[in-house]
PDB file of C-alpha atoms in Angstrom:
ATOM      1  CA  MET A 112     128.124 103.580  89.408  1.00 97.00           C
ATOM      2  CA  ARG A 113     130.614 102.240  91.853  1.00 98.00           C
ATOM      3  CA  ILE A 114     128.739 102.435  95.230  1.00 98.00           C
ATOM      4  CA  VAL A 115     129.462 101.749  98.918  1.00 98.00           C
ATOM      5  CA  TYR A 116     126.129 101.088 100.756  1.00 98.00           C
ATOM      6  CA  PHE A 117     125.433 101.807 104.362  1.00 98.00           C
ATOM      7  CA  GLY A 118     122.333 100.485 106.004  1.00 98.00           C
ATOM      8  CA  THR A 119     121.211  98.216 108.924  1.00 97.00           C
ATOM      9  CA  PRO A 120     117.435  97.489 109.316  1.00 97.00           C
ATOM     10  CA  ASP A 121     114.781  95.864 107.080  1.00 97.00           C
ATOM     11  CA  PHE A 122     113.909  99.241 105.501  1.00 97.00           C
ATOM     12  CA  ALA A 123     117.340  99.472 104.085  1.00 98.00           C
ATOM     13  CA  VAL A 124     117.310  96.130 102.226  1.00 98.00           C
ATOM     14  CA  ALA A 125     115.000  96.904  99.338  1.00 98.00           C
ATOM     15  CA  PRO A 126     117.100  99.937  98.062  1.00 98.00           C
ATOM     16  CA  LEU A 127     120.292  97.806  98.254  1.00 98.00           C
ATOM     17  CA  VAL A 128     118.910  94.948  96.221  1.00 98.00           C
ATOM     18  CA  ALA A 129     117.400  97.404  93.709  1.00 98.00           C
ATOM     19  CA  LEU A 130     120.815  99.015  93.160  1.00 98.00           C
ATOM     20  CA  HIS A 131     122.395  95.714  92.773  1.00 98.00           C
ATOM     21  CA  GLU A 132     119.866  94.414  90.345  1.00 98.00           C
ATOM     22  CA  ALA A 133     120.030  97.583  88.436  1.00 98.00           C
ATOM     23  CA  GLY A 134     123.667  96.794  87.481  1.00 98.00           C
ATOM     24  CA  HIS A 135     125.435  99.195  89.868  1.00 98.00           C
ATOM     25  CA  GLU A 136     128.709  97.782  91.350  1.00 98.00           C
ATOM     26  CA  ILE A 137     128.032  97.621  95.084  1.00 98.00           C
ATOM     27  CA  VAL A 138     131.780  97.127  96.166  1.00 98.00           C
ATOM     28  CA  LEU A 139     131.031  97.159 100.039  1.00 98.00           C
ATOM     29  CA  VAL A 140     128.146  97.106 102.285  1.00 98.00           C
ATOM     30  CA  VAL A 141     128.635  98.719 105.730  1.00 98.00           C
ATOM     31  CA  THR A 142     126.248  97.902 108.516  1.00 98.00           C
ATOM     32  CA  GLN A 143     126.127  97.751 112.376  1.00 97.00           C
ATOM     33  CA  PRO A 144     127.728  95.011 114.246  1.00 96.00           C
ATOM     34  CA  ASP A 145     125.910  91.736 114.937  1.00 95.00           C
ATOM     35  CA  LYS A 146     123.881  91.892 118.226  1.00 91.00           C
ATOM     36  CA  PRO A 147     122.780  89.148 120.679  1.00 87.00           C
ATOM     37  CA  ARG A 148     119.114  88.352 120.414  1.00 82.00           C
ATOM     38  CA  GLY A 149     116.552  86.076 122.262  1.00 75.00           C
ATOM     39  CA  ARG A 150     116.778  84.044 125.237  1.00 75.00           C
ATOM     40  CA  GLY A 151     120.004  82.288 124.162  1.00 75.00           C
ATOM     41  CA  HIS A 152     121.664  85.605 123.264  1.00 78.00           C
ATOM     42  CA  ALA A 153     122.817  84.168 120.005  1.00 86.00           C
ATOM     43  CA  LEU A 154     124.426  86.772 117.654  1.00 89.00           C
ATOM     44  CA  GLN A 155     121.986  87.903 115.002  1.00 93.00           C
ATOM     45  CA  PHE A 156     122.951  89.471 111.656  1.00 96.00           C
ATOM     46  CA  PRO A 157     121.446  92.792 110.840  1.00 97.00           C
ATOM     47  CA  PRO A 158     118.926  92.330 107.767  1.00 97.00           C
ATOM     48  CA  VAL A 159     121.205  94.366 105.441  1.00 98.00           C
ATOM     49  CA  LYS A 160     124.192  92.057 106.228  1.00 98.00           C
ATOM     50  CA  GLU A 161     122.021  88.933 105.429  1.00 98.00           C
ATOM     51  CA  ALA A 162     121.033  90.573 102.218  1.00 98.00           C
ATOM     52  CA  ALA A 163     124.506  91.462 101.305  1.00 98.00           C
ATOM     53  CA  LEU A 164     125.866  87.948 101.913  1.00 98.00           C
ATOM     54  CA  ARG A 165     123.001  86.595  99.792  1.00 98.00           C
ATOM     55  CA  LEU A 166     124.080  88.853  96.918  1.00 98.00           C
ATOM     56  CA  GLY A 167     127.804  88.108  97.402  1.00 98.00           C
ATOM     57  CA  ILE A 168     128.833  91.609  98.572  1.00 98.00           C
ATOM     58  CA  PRO A 169     131.658  92.048 101.043  1.00 98.00           C
ATOM     59  CA  VAL A 170     130.421  93.452 104.443  1.00 98.00           C
ATOM     60  CA  ALA A 171     132.143  95.763 106.960  1.00 98.00           C
ATOM     61  CA  GLN A 172     130.704  96.181 110.595  1.00 98.00           C
ATOM     62  CA  PRO A 173     132.656  98.997 112.222  1.00 97.00           C
ATOM     63  CA  GLU A 174     131.955  99.726 115.921  1.00 96.00           C
ATOM     64  CA  ARG A 175     132.632 103.323 115.170  1.00 96.00           C
ATOM     65  CA  ALA A 176     132.464 105.073 111.642  1.00 96.00           C
ATOM     66  CA  ARG A 177     135.183 107.514 112.731  1.00 95.00           C
ATOM     67  CA  ASN A 178     137.731 104.625 113.191  1.00 95.00           C
ATOM     68  CA  ALA A 179     140.825 105.352 111.105  1.00 97.00           C
ATOM     69  CA  ASP A 180     141.243 101.824 109.882  1.00 97.00           C
ATOM     70  CA  PHE A 181     137.607 102.046 108.644  1.00 98.00           C
ATOM     71  CA  ILE A 182     137.985 105.112 106.962  1.00 97.00           C
ATOM     72  CA  GLY A 183     141.134 103.708 105.182  1.00 98.00           C
ATOM     73  CA  LEU A 184     139.157 100.756 104.039  1.00 98.00           C
ATOM     74  CA  LEU A 185     136.551 103.127 102.599  1.00 98.00           C
ATOM     75  CA  ARG A 186     139.316 105.083 100.682  1.00 98.00           C
ATOM     76  CA  LYS A 187     140.447 101.850  99.153  1.00 98.00           C
ATOM     77  CA  GLN A 188     137.014 101.221  97.510  1.00 97.00           C
ATOM     78  CA  LYS A 189     137.455 104.333  95.195  1.00 97.00           C
ATOM     79  CA  ALA A 190     133.606 104.458  95.230  1.00 98.00           C
ATOM     80  CA  GLU A 191     131.835 107.300  93.257  1.00 98.00           C
ATOM     81  CA  LEU A 192     128.813 107.398  95.637  1.00 98.00           C
ATOM     82  CA  PHE A 193     127.954 106.504  99.262  1.00 98.00           C
ATOM     83  CA  VAL A 194     124.234 105.606  99.626  1.00 98.00           C
ATOM     84  CA  VAL A 195     122.991 105.580 103.304  1.00 98.00           C
ATOM     85  CA  THR A 196     119.708 104.280 104.583  1.00 98.00           C
ATOM     86  CA  ALA A 197     118.938 103.953 108.282  1.00 96.00           C
ATOM     87  CA  PHE A 198     122.547 103.145 109.020  1.00 97.00           C
ATOM     88  CA  GLY A 199     122.466 103.979 112.772  1.00 94.00           C
ATOM     89  CA  GLN A 200     125.875 105.966 113.036  1.00 95.00           C
ATOM     90  CA  ILE A 201     126.757 109.524 112.381  1.00 94.00           C
ATOM     91  CA  LEU A 202     129.195 109.818 109.498  1.00 96.00           C
ATOM     92  CA  PRO A 203     132.124 112.328 109.980  1.00 96.00           C
ATOM     93  CA  LYS A 204     132.925 115.033 107.428  1.00 96.00           C
ATOM     94  CA  GLU A 205     136.018 113.050 106.465  1.00 96.00           C
ATOM     95  CA  ILE A 206     133.795 110.191 105.084  1.00 98.00           C
ATOM     96  CA  LEU A 207     131.043 112.406 103.504  1.00 97.00           C
ATOM     97  CA  GLU A 208     133.712 114.083 101.462  1.00 96.00           C
ATOM     98  CA  LEU A 209     135.370 110.840 100.083  1.00 97.00           C
ATOM     99  CA  PRO A 210     133.309 109.932  96.982  1.00 98.00           C
ATOM    100  CA  ARG A 211     132.799 111.985  93.903  1.00 96.00           C
ATOM    101  CA  TYR A 212     128.953 112.322  94.286  1.00 97.00           C
ATOM    102  CA  GLY A 213     129.160 112.602  98.064  1.00 97.00           C
ATOM    103  CA  CYS A 214     126.898 110.644 100.469  1.00 98.00           C
ATOM    104  CA  VAL A 215     123.098 110.338  99.425  1.00 98.00           C
ATOM    105  CA  ASN A 216     120.677 109.329 102.197  1.00 98.00           C
ATOM    106  CA  ILE A 217     117.324 108.018 101.704  1.00 98.00           C
ATOM    107  CA  HIS A 218     114.837 109.456 104.198  1.00 98.00           C
ATOM    108  CA  ALA A 219     111.357 108.368 104.771  1.00 98.00           C
ATOM    109  CA  SER A 220     109.682 111.768 104.948  1.00 98.00           C
ATOM    110  CA  LEU A 221     109.235 114.912 102.868  1.00 98.00           C
ATOM    111  CA  LEU A 222     112.070 116.873 104.457  1.00 98.00           C
ATOM    112  CA  PRO A 223     112.261 119.280 106.088  1.00 97.00           C
ATOM    113  CA  ALA A 224     109.356 117.531 107.769  1.00 97.00           C
ATOM    114  CA  TYR A 225     110.076 114.764 110.246  1.00 98.00           C
ATOM    115  CA  ARG A 226     113.755 114.769 110.577  1.00 97.00           C
ATOM    116  CA  GLY A 227     114.773 112.079 113.021  1.00 96.00           C
ATOM    117  CA  ALA A 228     114.527 108.273 113.702  1.00 94.00           C
ATOM    118  CA  ALA A 229     110.917 107.415 113.397  1.00 97.00           C
ATOM    119  CA  PRO A 230     109.498 109.689 110.541  1.00 98.00           C
ATOM    120  CA  ILE A 231     107.066 106.918 109.282  1.00 98.00           C
ATOM    121  CA  GLN A 232     105.256 106.201 112.583  1.00 98.00           C
ATOM    122  CA  TRP A 233     105.032 109.889 113.605  1.00 98.00           C
ATOM    123  CA  ALA A 234     103.507 110.857 110.255  1.00 98.00           C
ATOM    124  CA  VAL A 235     100.612 108.397 111.057  1.00 98.00           C
ATOM    125  CA  ILE A 236     100.334 109.479 114.670  1.00 98.00           C
ATOM    126  CA  ASP A 237     100.186 113.156 113.751  1.00 98.00           C
ATOM    127  CA  GLY A 238      97.335 112.587 111.200  1.00 97.00           C
ATOM    128  CA  GLN A 239      99.315 113.727 108.220  1.00 97.00           C
ATOM    129  CA  LYS A 240      97.740 113.302 104.757  1.00 97.00           C
ATOM    130  CA  GLU A 241     101.003 112.780 102.967  1.00 98.00           C
ATOM    131  CA  SER A 242     104.456 111.342 103.474  1.00 98.00           C
ATOM    132  CA  GLY A 243     107.086 110.256 101.054  1.00 98.00           C
ATOM    133  CA  ILE A 244     110.658 109.759 100.387  1.00 98.00           C
ATOM    134  CA  THR A 245     113.397 112.371 100.167  1.00 98.00           C
ATOM    135  CA  THR A 246     116.912 111.731  98.686  1.00 98.00           C
ATOM    136  CA  MET A 247     119.228 114.065 100.559  1.00 98.00           C
ATOM    137  CA  GLN A 248     122.870 115.112 100.050  1.00 98.00           C
ATOM    138  CA  MET A 249     124.202 114.381 103.618  1.00 98.00           C
ATOM    139  CA  ASP A 250     125.921 117.064 105.542  1.00 95.00           C
ATOM    140  CA  GLU A 251     127.176 116.866 109.175  1.00 93.00           C
ATOM    141  CA  GLY A 252     123.789 117.794 110.545  1.00 91.00           C
ATOM    142  CA  LEU A 253     120.902 115.351 111.441  1.00 92.00           C
ATOM    143  CA  ASP A 254     118.831 115.126 108.289  1.00 95.00           C
ATOM    144  CA  THR A 255     119.700 118.701 107.321  1.00 95.00           C
ATOM    145  CA  GLY A 256     121.505 118.327 104.028  1.00 97.00           C
ATOM    146  CA  ASP A 257     120.370 119.572 100.630  1.00 98.00           C
ATOM    147  CA  ILE A 258     117.454 118.019  99.042  1.00 98.00           C
ATOM    148  CA  LEU A 259     118.027 116.091  95.826  1.00 98.00           C
ATOM    149  CA  ARG A 260     114.567 114.849  95.054  1.00 98.00           C
ATOM    150  CA  ARG A 261     111.289 114.282  96.737  1.00 98.00           C
ATOM    151  CA  TYR A 262     108.822 111.525  96.175  1.00 98.00           C
ATOM    152  CA  PRO A 263     105.341 112.144  97.713  1.00 98.00           C
ATOM    153  CA  LEU A 264     102.924 109.403  98.861  1.00 98.00           C
ATOM    154  CA  PRO A 265      99.451 110.082 100.149  1.00 98.00           C
ATOM    155  CA  LEU A 266      98.446 108.415 103.309  1.00 97.00           C
ATOM    156  CA  GLY A 267      95.175 106.183 103.414  1.00 95.00           C
ATOM    157  CA  PRO A 268      92.468 106.821 106.060  1.00 93.00           C
ATOM    158  CA  GLU A 269      93.382 103.361 107.751  1.00 95.00           C
ATOM    159  CA  GLU A 270      97.055 103.713 107.269  1.00 98.00           C
ATOM    160  CA  THR A 271      99.183 102.078 109.905  1.00 98.00           C
ATOM    161  CA  GLY A 272     102.884 102.379 110.695  1.00 98.00           C
ATOM    162  CA  GLY A 273     103.414  98.913 109.116  1.00 98.00           C
ATOM    163  CA  SER A 274     101.497  99.659 105.944  1.00 98.00           C
ATOM    164  CA  LEU A 275     103.227 102.876 105.427  1.00 98.00           C
ATOM    165  CA  PHE A 276     106.612 101.206 106.091  1.00 98.00           C
ATOM    166  CA  SER A 277     105.948  98.800 103.325  1.00 98.00           C
ATOM    167  CA  LYS A 278     104.898 101.465 100.851  1.00 98.00           C
ATOM    168  CA  LEU A 279     107.864 103.718 101.656  1.00 98.00           C
ATOM    169  CA  GLU A 280     110.311 100.745 101.675  1.00 97.00           C
ATOM    170  CA  LYS A 281     109.286 100.140  97.945  1.00 98.00           C
ATOM    171  CA  LEU A 282     109.232 103.820  97.074  1.00 98.00           C
ATOM    172  CA  GLY A 283     112.832 104.282  98.661  1.00 98.00           C
ATOM    173  CA  ALA A 284     114.222 101.575  96.310  1.00 98.00           C
ATOM    174  CA  GLU A 285     112.600 103.370  93.286  1.00 98.00           C
ATOM    175  CA  ALA A 286     113.712 106.741  94.524  1.00 98.00           C
ATOM    176  CA  ILE A 287     117.337 105.901  94.818  1.00 98.00           C
ATOM    177  CA  LEU A 288     117.546 104.516  91.440  1.00 98.00           C
ATOM    178  CA  ASP A 289     115.901 107.709  90.005  1.00 98.00           C
ATOM    179  CA  THR A 290     118.221 109.853  92.052  1.00 98.00           C
ATOM    180  CA  VAL A 291     121.386 108.114  90.911  1.00 98.00           C
ATOM    181  CA  ARG A 292     120.126 108.362  87.273  1.00 98.00           C
ATOM    182  CA  GLY A 293     119.869 112.116  87.960  1.00 98.00           C
ATOM    183  CA  LEU A 294     123.175 112.277  89.411  1.00 98.00           C
ATOM    184  CA  GLU A 295     124.789 110.713  86.475  1.00 97.00           C
ATOM    185  CA  ALA A 296     123.000 112.775  84.095  1.00 97.00           C
ATOM    186  CA  GLY A 297     123.762 116.058  86.027  1.00 97.00           C
ATOM    187  CA  SER A 298     120.056 116.873  85.965  1.00 98.00           C
ATOM    188  CA  ILE A 299     119.719 117.274  89.726  1.00 97.00           C
ATOM    189  CA  VAL A 300     119.830 120.757  91.282  1.00 96.00           C
ATOM    190  CA  PRO A 301     120.280 120.417  94.982  1.00 97.00           C
ATOM    191  CA  GLU A 302     117.678 122.460  97.000  1.00 97.00           C
ATOM    192  CA  LYS A 303     118.447 123.938 100.453  1.00 97.00           C
ATOM    193  CA  GLN A 304     116.182 122.851 103.241  1.00 95.00           C
ATOM    194  CA  GLY A 305     114.040 125.367 105.137  1.00 91.00           C
ATOM    195  CA  GLU A 306     112.820 125.201 108.655  1.00 92.00           C
ATOM    196  CA  THR A 307     111.172 122.113 109.645  1.00 92.00           C
ATOM    197  CA  THR A 308     107.441 122.365 110.076  1.00 89.00           C
ATOM    198  CA  THR A 309     106.995 119.415 112.282  1.00 95.00           C
ATOM    199  CA  ALA A 310     108.417 118.036 115.735  1.00 94.00           C
ATOM    200  CA  TYR A 311     111.619 116.138 115.549  1.00 95.00           C
ATOM    201  CA  ALA A 312     110.591 112.441 114.937  1.00 96.00           C
ATOM    202  CA  LYS A 313     112.084 110.982 117.973  1.00 96.00           C
ATOM    203  CA  MET A 314     112.823 107.372 118.525  1.00 95.00           C
ATOM    204  CA  LEU A 315     109.849 105.118 119.478  1.00 97.00           C
ATOM    205  CA  ARG A 316     109.656 103.569 122.953  1.00 97.00           C
ATOM    206  CA  LYS A 317     107.349 100.768 124.499  1.00 97.00           C
ATOM    207  CA  GLU A 318     105.949 103.174 127.085  1.00 97.00           C
ATOM    208  CA  MET A 319     104.488 105.401 124.366  1.00 98.00           C
ATOM    209  CA  GLY A 320     101.834 102.724 123.725  1.00 98.00           C
ATOM    210  CA  ASN A 321     100.359 102.931 127.277  1.00 98.00           C
ATOM    211  CA  LEU A 322      96.819 104.361 126.212  1.00 98.00           C
ATOM    212  CA  ASP A 323      95.712 107.484 128.190  1.00 98.00           C
ATOM    213  CA  PHE A 324      91.992 107.496 127.716  1.00 98.00           C
ATOM    214  CA  THR A 325      91.623 111.115 128.799  1.00 97.00           C
ATOM    215  CA  ARG A 326      92.892 111.995 125.342  1.00 98.00           C
ATOM    216  CA  ASP A 327      90.299 112.264 122.557  1.00 97.00           C
ATOM    217  CA  ALA A 328      89.379 109.230 120.462  1.00 98.00           C
ATOM    218  CA  ALA A 329      90.750 110.464 117.128  1.00 97.00           C
ATOM    219  CA  SER A 330      94.317 110.943 118.503  1.00 98.00           C
ATOM    220  CA  LEU A 331      94.008 107.533 120.234  1.00 98.00           C
ATOM    221  CA  LEU A 332      93.180 105.957 116.958  1.00 98.00           C
ATOM    222  CA  ARG A 333      96.246 107.575 115.225  1.00 98.00           C
ATOM    223  CA  LEU A 334      98.463 106.343 118.027  1.00 98.00           C
ATOM    224  CA  ILE A 335      97.079 102.784 117.801  1.00 98.00           C
ATOM    225  CA  ARG A 336      97.595 102.718 114.068  1.00 98.00           C
ATOM    226  CA  GLY A 337     101.008 104.602 114.059  1.00 98.00           C
ATOM    227  CA  LEU A 338     102.483 102.243 116.659  1.00 98.00           C
ATOM    228  CA  ASP A 339     101.237  99.041 114.664  1.00 98.00           C
ATOM    229  CA  PRO A 340     103.117  96.754 114.485  1.00 97.00           C
ATOM    230  CA  TRP A 341     105.819  98.023 116.845  1.00 96.00           C
ATOM    231  CA  PRO A 342     105.884  98.809 119.857  1.00 97.00           C
ATOM    232  CA  GLY A 343     102.150  98.442 119.858  1.00 98.00           C
ATOM    233  CA  THR A 344      99.521  99.898 122.257  1.00 98.00           C
ATOM    234  CA  PHE A 345      98.214  98.532 125.429  1.00 98.00           C
ATOM    235  CA  THR A 346      96.070  99.008 128.561  1.00 98.00           C
ATOM    236  CA  TYR A 347      95.124  97.059 131.600  1.00 98.00           C
ATOM    237  CA  LEU A 348      91.696  95.425 132.463  1.00 97.00           C
ATOM    238  CA  HIS A 349      91.103  93.575 135.869  1.00 95.00           C
ATOM    239  CA  GLY A 350      94.832  93.927 136.377  1.00 95.00           C
ATOM    240  CA  LYS A 351      95.944  91.974 133.367  1.00 96.00           C
ATOM    241  CA  LEU A 352      97.764  93.414 130.187  1.00 97.00           C
ATOM    242  CA  LEU A 353      95.572  93.952 127.301  1.00 98.00           C
ATOM    243  CA  LYS A 354      97.339  94.759 123.909  1.00 98.00           C
ATOM    244  CA  ILE A 355      95.275  96.737 121.328  1.00 98.00           C
ATOM    245  CA  LYS A 356      95.633  95.540 117.907  1.00 98.00           C
ATOM    246  CA  GLN A 357      92.769  97.357 116.085  1.00 98.00           C
ATOM    247  CA  ALA A 358      90.192 100.004 116.784  1.00 98.00           C
ATOM    248  CA  THR A 359      87.630 102.248 115.098  1.00 98.00           C
ATOM    249  CA  ASP A 360      85.767 105.460 115.824  1.00 97.00           C
ATOM    250  CA  GLY A 361      83.109 104.459 118.308  1.00 96.00           C
ATOM    251  CA  GLY A 362      80.946 107.578 117.827  1.00 95.00           C
ATOM    252  CA  GLU A 363      79.767 110.232 120.301  1.00 94.00           C
ATOM    253  CA  ALA A 364      79.924 109.504 123.977  1.00 89.00           C
ATOM    254  CA  PHE A 365      79.536 111.712 126.954  1.00 83.00           C
ATOM    255  CA  GLY A 366      79.224 111.789 130.863  1.00 86.00           C
ATOM    256  CA  LYS A 367      81.417 108.645 131.735  1.00 93.00           C
ATOM    257  CA  VAL A 368      84.851 108.443 133.175  1.00 97.00           C
ATOM    258  CA  PRO A 369      87.556 108.068 130.527  1.00 97.00           C
ATOM    259  CA  GLY A 370      88.594 104.473 130.100  1.00 98.00           C
ATOM    260  CA  GLU A 371      85.044 103.151 131.231  1.00 97.00           C
ATOM    261  CA  ILE A 372      83.584 100.531 129.115  1.00 98.00           C
ATOM    262  CA  LEU A 373      80.235 101.621 127.646  1.00 97.00           C
ATOM    263  CA  ALA A 374      79.385  98.318 125.801  1.00 97.00           C
ATOM    264  CA  ALA A 375      80.952  95.024 124.924  1.00 97.00           C
ATOM    265  CA  ASP A 376      79.293  93.107 122.185  1.00 96.00           C
ATOM    266  CA  SER A 377      79.718  91.591 118.600  1.00 96.00           C
ATOM    267  CA  ARG A 378      80.891  95.021 117.383  1.00 97.00           C
ATOM    268  CA  GLY A 379      83.758  95.284 119.893  1.00 97.00           C
ATOM    269  CA  ILE A 380      84.522  97.094 123.177  1.00 98.00           C
ATOM    270  CA  PHE A 381      83.265 100.678 123.351  1.00 98.00           C
ATOM    271  CA  VAL A 382      85.347 102.828 125.746  1.00 98.00           C
ATOM    272  CA  GLN A 383      84.865 106.355 126.813  1.00 98.00           C
ATOM    273  CA  THR A 384      87.700 108.776 125.972  1.00 98.00           C
ATOM    274  CA  GLY A 385      88.293 112.402 126.618  1.00 97.00           C
ATOM    275  CA  ALA A 386      86.218 113.219 123.731  1.00 97.00           C
ATOM    276  CA  GLY A 387      84.114 110.471 121.905  1.00 97.00           C
ATOM    277  CA  ALA A 388      84.148 106.762 122.135  1.00 98.00           C
ATOM    278  CA  LEU A 389      86.804 104.294 120.876  1.00 98.00           C
ATOM    279  CA  CYS A 390      85.609 100.695 119.696  1.00 98.00           C
ATOM    280  CA  ILE A 391      88.344  98.186 120.273  1.00 98.00           C
ATOM    281  CA  THR A 392      87.857  95.488 117.476  1.00 98.00           C
ATOM    282  CA  ALA A 393      90.908  93.277 117.777  1.00 98.00           C
ATOM    283  CA  LEU A 394      93.163  92.677 120.715  1.00 98.00           C
ATOM    284  CA  GLN A 395      95.768  90.328 122.478  1.00 98.00           C
ATOM    285  CA  PRO A 396      94.956  89.226 126.083  1.00 97.00           C
ATOM    286  CA  GLU A 397      97.864  88.523 128.428  1.00 96.00           C
ATOM    287  CA  GLY A 398      99.427  85.142 127.679  1.00 94.00           C
ATOM    288  CA  LYS A 399      97.217  84.538 124.513  1.00 96.00           C
ATOM    289  CA  LYS A 400      97.310  85.091 120.863  1.00 97.00           C
ATOM    290  CA  ALA A 401      95.738  88.093 119.022  1.00 98.00           C
ATOM    291  CA  MET A 402      92.102  87.760 118.228  1.00 98.00           C
ATOM    292  CA  ALA A 403      88.975  89.770 117.301  1.00 98.00           C
ATOM    293  CA  ALA A 404      87.444  91.417 120.250  1.00 98.00           C
ATOM    294  CA  ALA A 405      84.108  89.789 119.644  1.00 97.00           C
ATOM    295  CA  ASP A 406      85.706  86.309 119.966  1.00 97.00           C
ATOM    296  CA  TRP A 407      87.449  87.144 123.190  1.00 97.00           C
ATOM    297  CA  LEU A 408      84.269  88.490 124.682  1.00 97.00           C
ATOM    298  CA  ARG A 409      82.600  85.189 124.448  1.00 94.00           C
ATOM    299  CA  GLY A 410      84.691  83.849 127.260  1.00 91.00           C
ATOM    300  CA  ALA A 411      85.862  86.979 129.100  1.00 93.00           C
ATOM    301  CA  LYS A 412      83.850  88.532 132.123  1.00 91.00           C
ATOM    302  CA  VAL A 413      83.616  92.084 130.716  1.00 95.00           C
ATOM    303  CA  GLN A 414      80.706  94.345 131.179  1.00 94.00           C
ATOM    304  CA  PRO A 415      79.627  98.127 130.966  1.00 96.00           C
ATOM    305  CA  GLY A 416      81.065  99.948 133.922  1.00 96.00           C
ATOM    306  CA  ASP A 417      84.431  98.080 133.949  1.00 97.00           C
ATOM    307  CA  ARG A 418      87.337 100.557 133.388  1.00 97.00           C
ATOM    308  CA  LEU A 419      90.529 100.295 131.393  1.00 98.00           C
ATOM    309  CA  GLN A 420      93.597 101.457 133.326  1.00 97.00           C
ATOM    310  CA  ARG A 421      97.180 102.639 132.723  1.00 96.00           C
ATOM    311  CA  SER A 422      98.761 100.335 135.156  1.00 95.00           C
ATOM    312  CA  ARG A 423      98.180  96.631 136.408  1.00 92.00           C
ATOM    313  CA  ASP A 424      97.276  97.739 140.208  1.00 84.00           C
ATOM    314  CA  ALA A 425      95.487 101.024 139.314  1.00 75.00           C
ATOM    315  CA  GLU A 426      92.029  99.572 140.170  1.00 55.00           C
ATOM    316  CA  ASN A 427      93.250  98.549 143.664  1.00 42.00           C
ATOM    317  CA  LYS A 428      94.110 102.166 144.356  1.00 42.00           C
ATOM    318  CA  GLY A 429      90.613 103.369 144.316  1.00 39.00           C
TER     319      GLY A 429
END
């Protein structure tokens, strides 16, 4: 099939490569403009652009998808299908209606659940037992188009945002190949979406990782796993930043102030929460590399009664 592919981040690379390797004619890849990164502010290519260049596919990077010149470029491609994966811009109706088979989106949830920008992480944070990929016929709404096919995936008990990302990245590539086959065969019957059963999967921000130990241990564990590897979770101890890399259920705990350290030994750092204890097993101290909590404790001055705080200067305020 003759395809124009829209995508920007890492998650969008595998489906592009899969379509190319399956023999589909990718006539153009559309991605976001290059952005300055790092201390030197050197321009960095989006991951999808890097993949397209490796594959020898032409690339377009419009500032605005609604630009008349860009829409004219799309018309010239005479594509049968547009495939969209985490592109990062809203496509107008004029673009959605260009190809014969319309625009198909690869979305990382079982729609209508988790419409929005971060469905992978929110599924883990909310403690869902299942996630998956939905291929959707795009309309002018935000993840509201007709469902073409769903591809479920169970979540493991230790699932993180990173591990689920990897699984869904692979599944997304398999899903788009299957969906394109179905479109070509005429075997797909689009299904209208119902009302969503979950909150909107809003974009992740760094401040979400500031751990509030008045919350219960179970929800804190899900947050730590869901925000791993980015943006990550953190707290402060003795006025210094402490990034939390891994934690487990610390069992029952009562009577102490939330955030208070109950024990610090070879098992990890046990912390009182609003309900139960959290055991921190891996962390990254300020200015150092990530390590096992037990290794850090050999040289750190940590003892029961110390308290993890939500800000650097909280202890000084009483």
